Amino acid sequence: MKSLDEILNMAKNVQDELEKAQANLDTIEVEGVSGGGLVKVTATAKGRIVGINIDDSLLAPSEKQMLEDLIAAAINDARGKADAASSAEMSKMTSGLPLPPGFKLPF
C-alpha cells in the first residue's frame, strides 16, 4: 500500500502533467473548412480562433447570408477538430495513469 506522501506526490505529478498538456493545446492548430474550401477557420485545440480566410469570390453583397452561414459552419468544423485534438492530447497524458473507467481530466 502506498503512503500518503507517495499518493500526494503522484497527484502533484499528475497536476504538473495536466498543466503541461493544457499549455500544449494552445500550440496545436486545426483548420475548419466549409463551402468546399471557400471559408477556412484556423483554431487552436483550446478553441481559440487564430485566423479566418474567405475566398474573394464570396465578397459580393448578394452573398452576405451565405458567407455568414459558411463562416459559422467553418467555425463549428474547427471547434470539432479542436475538441478531437484536445481529447487525443489528454489521452496521451493519461494513458499510463491508473484512473478508474470514465474518469475525466481536467477535473
mmCIF file of C-alpha atoms in Angstrom:
data_model
loop_
_atom_site.group_PDB
_atom_site.id
_atom_site.type_symbol
_atom_site.label_atom_id
_atom_site.label_comp_id
_atom_site.label_asym_id
_atom_site.label_seq_id
_atom_site.Cartn_x
_atom_site.Cartn_y
_atom_site.Cartn_z
ATOM 1 C CA MET A 1 0.000 0.000 0.000
ATOM 2 C CA LYS A 2 1.278 3.438 -0.870
ATOM 3 C CA SER A 3 1.867 6.040 1.778
ATOM 4 C CA LEU A 4 0.028 9.343 1.847
ATOM 5 C CA ASP A 5 3.218 11.127 0.769
ATOM 6 C CA GLU A 6 3.534 8.863 -2.279
ATOM 7 C CA ILE A 7 -0.090 9.450 -3.216
ATOM 8 C CA LEU A 8 0.288 13.218 -2.812
ATOM 9 C CA ASN A 9 3.453 13.124 -4.895
ATOM 10 C CA MET A 10 1.628 11.181 -7.628
ATOM 11 C CA ALA A 11 -1.221 13.723 -7.536
ATOM 12 C CA LYS A 12 1.292 16.573 -7.879
ATOM 13 C CA ASN A 13 2.906 14.817 -10.857
ATOM 14 C CA VAL A 14 -0.497 14.355 -12.495
ATOM 15 C CA GLN A 15 -1.282 18.024 -11.922
ATOM 16 C CA ASP A 16 2.064 19.083 -13.434
ATOM 17 C CA GLU A 17 1.498 16.874 -16.494
ATOM 18 C CA LEU A 18 -2.036 18.211 -16.876
ATOM 19 C CA GLU A 19 -0.762 21.793 -16.823
ATOM 20 C CA LYS A 20 1.830 20.947 -19.493
ATOM 21 C CA ALA A 21 -0.825 19.283 -21.643
ATOM 22 C CA GLN A 22 -3.189 22.254 -21.281
ATOM 23 C CA ALA A 23 -0.402 24.668 -22.279
ATOM 24 C CA ASN A 24 0.432 22.458 -25.262
ATOM 25 C CA LEU A 25 -3.170 22.571 -26.510
ATOM 26 C CA ASP A 26 -2.790 26.238 -27.399
ATOM 27 C CA THR A 27 0.105 25.359 -29.745
ATOM 28 C CA ILE A 28 -1.852 22.743 -31.731
ATOM 29 C CA GLU A 29 -3.694 24.293 -34.674
ATOM 30 C CA VAL A 30 -6.583 22.812 -36.646
ATOM 31 C CA GLU A 31 -8.378 24.145 -39.709
ATOM 32 C CA GLY A 32 -12.134 24.060 -40.183
ATOM 33 C CA VAL A 33 -13.469 24.452 -43.703
ATOM 34 C CA SER A 34 -16.832 24.980 -45.350
ATOM 35 C CA GLY A 35 -18.167 25.676 -48.810
ATOM 36 C CA GLY A 36 -15.646 23.352 -50.434
ATOM 37 C CA GLY A 37 -12.755 25.374 -49.010
ATOM 38 C CA LEU A 38 -14.183 28.837 -49.725
ATOM 39 C CA VAL A 39 -14.149 29.650 -45.988
ATOM 40 C CA LYS A 40 -11.414 28.414 -43.660
ATOM 41 C CA VAL A 41 -11.100 28.986 -39.927
ATOM 42 C CA THR A 42 -7.894 28.198 -38.029
ATOM 43 C CA ALA A 43 -8.222 27.476 -34.311
ATOM 44 C CA THR A 44 -6.102 26.084 -31.509
ATOM 45 C CA ALA A 45 -7.013 22.843 -29.760
ATOM 46 C CA LYS A 46 -8.186 25.041 -26.881
ATOM 47 C CA GLY A 47 -10.753 26.577 -29.240
ATOM 48 C CA ARG A 48 -9.104 29.983 -29.727
ATOM 49 C CA ILE A 49 -9.772 31.262 -33.265
ATOM 50 C CA VAL A 50 -6.477 32.461 -34.765
ATOM 51 C CA GLY A 51 -7.476 33.142 -38.353
ATOM 52 C CA ILE A 52 -10.254 33.289 -40.921
ATOM 53 C CA ASN A 53 -9.687 33.049 -44.675
ATOM 54 C CA ILE A 54 -12.513 33.961 -47.068
ATOM 55 C CA ASP A 55 -12.251 33.333 -50.800
ATOM 56 C CA ASP A 56 -12.560 36.582 -52.788
ATOM 57 C CA SER A 57 -15.475 35.172 -54.810
ATOM 58 C CA LEU A 58 -17.691 35.403 -51.711
ATOM 59 C CA LEU A 59 -17.219 39.102 -51.125
ATOM 60 C CA ALA A 60 -20.280 40.255 -53.094
ATOM 61 C CA PRO A 61 -23.117 41.921 -51.107
ATOM 62 C CA SER A 62 -25.611 39.444 -52.538
ATOM 63 C CA GLU A 63 -23.627 36.601 -50.923
ATOM 64 C CA LYS A 64 -23.803 38.052 -47.378
ATOM 65 C CA GLN A 65 -26.176 35.439 -45.879
ATOM 66 C CA MET A 66 -24.329 32.538 -47.483
ATOM 67 C CA LEU A 67 -20.994 33.924 -46.276
ATOM 68 C CA GLU A 68 -22.282 34.219 -42.709
ATOM 69 C CA ASP A 69 -23.544 30.621 -42.846
ATOM 70 C CA LEU A 70 -20.228 29.378 -44.240
ATOM 71 C CA ILE A 71 -18.255 31.179 -41.530
ATOM 72 C CA ALA A 72 -20.432 29.627 -38.834
ATOM 73 C CA ALA A 73 -20.004 26.177 -40.426
ATOM 74 C CA ALA A 74 -16.218 26.583 -40.668
ATOM 75 C CA ILE A 75 -16.000 27.693 -37.026
ATOM 76 C CA ASN A 76 -18.045 24.675 -35.950
ATOM 77 C CA ASP A 77 -15.830 22.392 -38.045
ATOM 78 C CA ALA A 78 -12.697 23.889 -36.458
ATOM 79 C CA ARG A 79 -14.217 23.523 -32.981
ATOM 80 C CA GLY A 80 -14.970 19.854 -33.605
ATOM 81 C CA LYS A 81 -11.401 19.252 -34.770
ATOM 82 C CA ALA A 82 -10.052 21.219 -31.778
ATOM 83 C CA ASP A 83 -12.077 19.022 -29.415
ATOM 84 C CA ALA A 84 -10.710 15.888 -31.115
ATOM 85 C CA ALA A 85 -7.110 17.169 -30.896
ATOM 86 C CA SER A 86 -7.627 18.100 -27.245
ATOM 87 C CA SER A 87 -9.020 14.653 -26.425
ATOM 88 C CA ALA A 88 -6.109 12.972 -28.207
ATOM 89 C CA GLU A 89 -3.560 15.025 -26.259
ATOM 90 C CA MET A 90 -5.267 14.355 -22.932
ATOM 91 C CA SER A 91 -5.459 10.624 -23.742
ATOM 92 C CA LYS A 92 -1.694 10.573 -24.343
ATOM 93 C CA MET A 93 -1.106 12.248 -20.992
ATOM 94 C CA THR A 94 -3.370 9.921 -19.018
ATOM 95 C CA SER A 95 -2.550 6.657 -20.815
ATOM 96 C CA GLY A 96 -0.158 5.442 -18.119
ATOM 97 C CA LEU A 97 -2.210 6.559 -15.146
ATOM 98 C CA PRO A 98 -4.253 4.080 -13.123
ATOM 99 C CA LEU A 99 -7.524 6.017 -13.452
ATOM 100 C CA PRO A 100 -10.928 4.380 -12.978
ATOM 101 C CA PRO A 101 -13.059 3.896 -16.135
ATOM 102 C CA GLY A 102 -14.940 7.050 -17.117
ATOM 103 C CA PHE A 103 -12.704 9.327 -15.036
ATOM 104 C CA LYS A 104 -12.250 12.600 -16.917
ATOM 105 C CA LEU A 105 -9.425 15.120 -16.685
ATOM 106 C CA PRO A 106 -9.282 18.027 -16.079
ATOM 107 C CA PHE A 107 -11.442 17.828 -13.000
#
